[in-house]
Amino acid sequence: MLSGGDYIIDLRSDTLTKPTKEMRKAMFEAEVGDDGREDNLGRGEDPTVNRLEDIAAEVSGKKAALFCNSGAMANLIALLTHCTRGDNVLLGETSHINKSEKAPFMDSFGGLIPRFFVTDPFGTPEINSIKQFIGDDEIKLLCLENTNNFMGGTCMSKEQTKAICHVAHEHAIPVHLDGARIFNASVYYDIPVKKLVEPVDSLMLSLSKGLGAPVGALLCGEKEFISRARKVRKLLGGSMRQSGVVAASGISAIQQEADRLKDDHDHAYRLANMIMNNDKIDIRIDSVQTNMIVVDVSPSGQSAETFESGLLKRGLKVKSISDRHVRMTTYREITRDNMIRAANIINSYCDSL
Ligand SMILES: Cc1ncc(COP(=O)(O)O)c(C=O)c1O
């Protein structure tokens, strides 16, 4: 709380979303077993985890799914299941896997080699760049991200995904999708997740961003792939026991929160519109597609970090994501009124510079 009684508005990330009452009730009542023990079909013994995995497989249109404790863990398992040490992986330089997760490419860890395709301003790979790499190089895996976090929640369409996957598949290269916010892309295009991700071989979807579950992500793919991924999860120490307690919140998140994401998109778009004419900042309004706004603060003459602390003193938390960019993200607890106040804070701060 600030002096004068005003609350701080926190737009750092949708990972701040809190579990709903329904989630907490489902967690309390969850039927559980030992998910670390497998039956003869290769499924764990926790019925709620199995139910969540079946729901995720159904939603993603894949044959199977594996419950993991985080998105980073699910991506790591995917890369280590698709590849072996020394393999080249083609991905975006600003992708979350490369920029934030890193472990697959650390020599002391995954030992994979990152190669970077060229992207358009929305973070979508240029198809010619993919063709060039795949023609000239020993690429073993292509990784995509939808929505694209560091580009501001931008979406890749079904057609774009299909065209890119087609090039990879022509050379028998599998495609993994970091779909931490794939439900946001699904809301943006108003098509089911399974249609958007149909051409990819594996995907990670996160429960703990705008969907609001406290923990968890699912890795989805073919049965044989998921069965190998389960072994990698165990090697990484990622097997859990009575994890039905958290899986129950994930079921509630998928079934009850996915449609609500459109409110977050609406709030982000409103805020962007209220600040876009300010000449101390630059916003690409066509990039504000889901629940994020990336603001270039360089016209203000301030670094992103200084801008971030200037806003914080006035009651608004944002996140600097480069020397000149700050990101703001909406989520369930952020209201329409919060958007008006956030816009006033940003505009008055800019006026003071
Ligand atoms: C695009 C993307 N992928 C993966 C992750 C990692 O998810 P987690 O925080 O659950 O490890 C994040 C987290 O913000 C993300 O934005």
XYZ file of N, CA and C in Angstrom, residues 71-163:
279
model
N 6.543 -25.264 -16.302
C 6.715 -25.165 -17.744
C 8.167 -25.386 -18.136
N 9.080 -24.818 -17.356
C 10.508 -24.974 -17.663
C 10.899 -26.451 -17.612
N 10.369 -27.169 -16.620
C 10.660 -28.609 -16.496
C 10.082 -29.372 -17.698
N 8.869 -29.030 -18.104
C 8.237 -29.740 -19.232
C 9.001 -29.467 -20.532
N 9.441 -28.217 -20.745
C 10.239 -27.910 -21.940
C 11.564 -28.676 -21.911
N 12.195 -28.678 -20.752
C 13.480 -29.368 -20.622
C 13.323 -30.862 -20.927
N 12.282 -31.454 -20.350
C 12.032 -32.880 -20.600
C 11.809 -33.099 -22.100
N 11.051 -32.199 -22.736
C 10.772 -32.356 -24.177
C 12.068 -32.336 -24.969
N 12.917 -31.356 -24.688
C 14.157 -31.231 -25.474
C 15.074 -32.426 -25.242
N 15.153 -32.894 -23.976
C 16.035 -34.023 -23.685
C 15.448 -35.341 -24.194
N 14.141 -35.385 -24.439
C 13.527 -36.599 -24.997
C 13.684 -36.604 -26.521
N 13.526 -35.439 -27.148
C 13.682 -35.374 -28.608
C 15.152 -35.512 -29.029
N 16.074 -35.024 -28.203
C 17.467 -34.864 -28.648
C 18.452 -35.596 -27.738
N 19.698 -35.714 -28.230
C 20.788 -36.154 -27.366
C 21.910 -35.115 -27.419
N 22.752 -35.140 -26.397
C 23.867 -34.175 -26.253
C 24.558 -33.913 -27.592
N 24.812 -32.645 -27.883
C 25.519 -32.289 -29.119
C 24.588 -31.985 -30.281
N 23.290 -32.296 -30.145
C 22.340 -32.033 -31.231
C 22.080 -30.531 -31.384
N 21.826 -30.121 -32.625
C 21.456 -28.722 -32.913
C 19.947 -28.537 -32.803
N 19.556 -27.494 -32.080
C 18.129 -27.181 -31.921
C 17.879 -25.791 -32.500
N 16.926 -25.699 -33.408
C 16.611 -24.414 -34.047
C 15.464 -23.752 -33.282
N 15.708 -22.509 -32.818
C 14.660 -21.814 -32.049
C 14.865 -20.305 -32.126
N 13.987 -19.542 -31.510
C 14.104 -18.082 -31.504
C 15.100 -17.637 -30.445
N 15.903 -16.633 -30.798
C 16.893 -16.154 -29.822
C 16.209 -15.561 -28.593
N 15.040 -14.930 -28.815
C 14.327 -14.336 -27.678
C 13.259 -15.283 -27.110
N 13.339 -16.553 -27.480
C 12.357 -17.502 -26.923
C 12.620 -17.688 -25.427
N 11.569 -18.051 -24.708
C 11.712 -18.260 -23.267
C 12.693 -19.389 -22.990
N 12.679 -20.420 -23.845
C 13.581 -21.564 -23.617
C 15.030 -21.100 -23.681
N 15.344 -20.233 -24.646
C 16.730 -19.780 -24.776
C 17.074 -18.703 -23.752
N 16.183 -17.727 -23.599
C 16.526 -16.563 -22.775
C 16.452 -16.843 -21.280
N 15.443 -17.629 -20.881
C 15.210 -17.769 -19.438
C 15.516 -19.162 -18.899
N 15.326 -20.186 -19.719
C 15.448 -21.537 -19.167
C 16.890 -22.038 -19.279
N 17.486 -21.866 -20.423
C 18.941 -22.068 -20.629
C 19.466 -23.491 -20.417
N 18.940 -24.223 -19.431
C 19.538 -25.511 -19.044
C 19.749 -26.479 -20.221
N 18.826 -26.536 -21.220
C 19.066 -27.501 -22.298
C 20.375 -27.231 -23.036
N 20.814 -25.951 -23.033
C 21.981 -25.572 -23.837
C 23.252 -25.397 -23.009
N 23.155 -25.565 -21.700
C 24.367 -25.445 -20.882
C 25.220 -26.679 -21.105
N 26.506 -26.450 -21.327
C 27.394 -27.588 -21.568
C 27.364 -28.537 -20.372
N 27.239 -27.965 -19.174
C 27.242 -28.787 -17.966
C 25.885 -29.448 -17.725
N 24.898 -29.167 -18.597
C 23.581 -29.787 -18.387
C 23.105 -30.534 -19.626
N 22.290 -29.904 -20.471
C 21.740 -30.639 -21.627
C 22.733 -30.844 -22.762
N 23.668 -29.885 -22.890
C 24.697 -30.014 -23.932
C 24.153 -29.897 -25.350
N 22.964 -29.327 -25.530
C 22.421 -29.122 -26.878
C 22.960 -27.795 -27.424
N 22.907 -27.666 -28.757
C 23.465 -26.449 -29.365
C 22.333 -25.610 -29.967
N 22.151 -24.364 -29.477
C 21.053 -23.543 -30.014
C 21.453 -22.894 -31.337
N 20.556 -22.890 -32.298
C 20.736 -22.159 -33.556
C 19.513 -21.267 -33.688
N 19.685 -20.040 -34.142
C 18.584 -19.080 -34.085
C 18.037 -18.725 -35.453
N 16.741 -18.959 -35.644
C 16.106 -18.520 -36.891
C 15.810 -17.021 -36.816
N 15.602 -16.419 -37.988
C 15.227 -15.005 -38.058
C 13.712 -14.919 -37.847
N 13.268 -13.871 -37.134
C 11.830 -13.735 -36.891
C 11.307 -12.419 -37.456
N 9.997 -12.330 -37.608
C 9.375 -11.052 -37.966
C 9.174 -10.252 -36.658
N 8.659 -9.020 -36.730
C 8.542 -8.211 -35.499
C 7.612 -8.814 -34.442
N 6.827 -9.819 -34.807
C 5.942 -10.457 -33.825
C 6.588 -11.698 -33.197
N 7.826 -11.982 -33.619
C 8.517 -13.145 -33.059
C 8.254 -14.426 -33.823
N 7.470 -14.335 -34.901
C 7.181 -15.547 -35.694
C 8.354 -15.829 -36.636
N 8.783 -17.091 -36.705
C 9.929 -17.406 -37.564
C 9.665 -17.089 -39.039
N 10.702 -16.554 -39.713
C 10.625 -16.359 -41.166
C 10.813 -17.731 -41.805
N 9.897 -18.089 -42.656
C 9.948 -19.437 -43.226
C 11.229 -19.669 -44.027
N 11.730 -18.613 -44.708
C 12.960 -18.786 -45.493
C 14.166 -19.064 -44.611
N 14.149 -18.457 -43.450
C 15.254 -18.693 -42.517
C 15.230 -20.152 -42.041
N 14.027 -20.660 -41.771
C 13.897 -22.068 -41.353
C 14.406 -22.970 -42.494
N 13.991 -22.656 -43.714
C 14.388 -23.485 -44.862
C 15.905 -23.498 -44.992
N 16.510 -22.337 -44.816
C 17.960 -22.234 -44.962
C 18.677 -23.098 -43.925
N 18.262 -22.988 -42.667
C 18.902 -23.770 -41.604
C 18.706 -25.256 -41.843
N 17.480 -25.598 -42.166
C 17.164 -27.016 -42.281
C 17.869 -27.624 -43.500
N 18.056 -26.798 -44.547
C 18.777 -27.294 -45.718
C 20.265 -27.422 -45.468
N 20.840 -26.457 -44.693
C 22.308 -26.383 -44.589
C 22.880 -27.042 -43.342
N 22.040 -27.295 -42.367
C 22.574 -27.665 -41.060
C 21.986 -28.963 -40.550
N 22.696 -29.565 -39.610
C 22.204 -30.786 -38.957
C 21.261 -30.400 -37.818
N 20.030 -29.998 -38.142
C 19.088 -29.606 -37.084
C 18.303 -30.850 -36.662
N 18.183 -31.059 -35.328
C 17.460 -32.243 -34.848
C 16.068 -31.927 -34.317
N 15.846 -30.635 -33.989
C 14.552 -30.250 -33.420
C 14.306 -28.770 -33.715
N 13.047 -28.457 -33.998
C 12.636 -27.057 -34.168
C 11.716 -26.709 -32.998
N 11.980 -25.571 -32.343
C 11.107 -25.147 -31.235
C 10.394 -23.851 -31.584
N 9.101 -23.810 -31.312
C 8.282 -22.618 -31.538
C 7.702 -22.163 -30.195
N 7.157 -20.949 -30.169
C 6.531 -20.449 -28.931
C 5.243 -19.706 -29.296
N 4.147 -20.050 -28.635
C 2.854 -19.434 -28.942
C 1.996 -19.432 -27.670
N 1.718 -18.232 -27.111
C 2.071 -16.913 -27.557
C 3.540 -16.632 -27.238
N 4.069 -15.580 -27.881
C 5.478 -15.273 -27.695
C 5.651 -14.270 -26.549
N 6.228 -14.743 -25.471
C 6.315 -13.942 -24.244
C 7.099 -12.646 -24.453
N 8.362 -12.738 -24.873
C 9.194 -11.522 -24.904
C 8.825 -10.570 -26.044
N 8.015 -11.039 -26.986
C 7.523 -10.132 -28.030
C 6.189 -9.513 -27.603
N 5.709 -9.846 -26.423
C 4.511 -9.198 -25.898
C 3.234 -9.992 -26.100
N 3.339 -11.319 -25.995
C 2.117 -12.128 -26.061
C 1.539 -12.223 -27.461
N 2.407 -12.095 -28.464
C 1.942 -12.169 -29.857
C 1.645 -13.619 -30.255
N 0.725 -13.764 -31.213
C 0.224 -15.098 -31.558
C 0.722 -15.572 -32.924
N 0.831 -16.875 -33.053
C 1.159 -17.507 -34.330
C -0.087 -18.260 -34.781
N -0.533 -17.992 -36.019
C -1.798 -18.575 -36.467
C -1.640 -20.055 -36.801
N -2.768 -20.689 -36.991
C -2.812 -22.100 -37.399
C -2.078 -22.268 -38.740
N -2.310 -21.323 -39.662
C -1.703 -21.422 -40.995
C -0.190 -21.259 -40.909
N 0.259 -20.289 -40.100
C 1.710 -20.079 -39.957
C 2.364 -21.322 -39.347
N 1.721 -21.865 -38.313
C 2.276 -23.048 -37.642
C 2.355 -24.207 -38.631
N 1.310 -24.357 -39.417
C 1.251 -25.461 -40.377
C 2.361 -25.338 -41.423
N 2.544 -24.122 -41.938
C 3.560 -23.926 -42.988
C 4.962 -24.203 -42.437
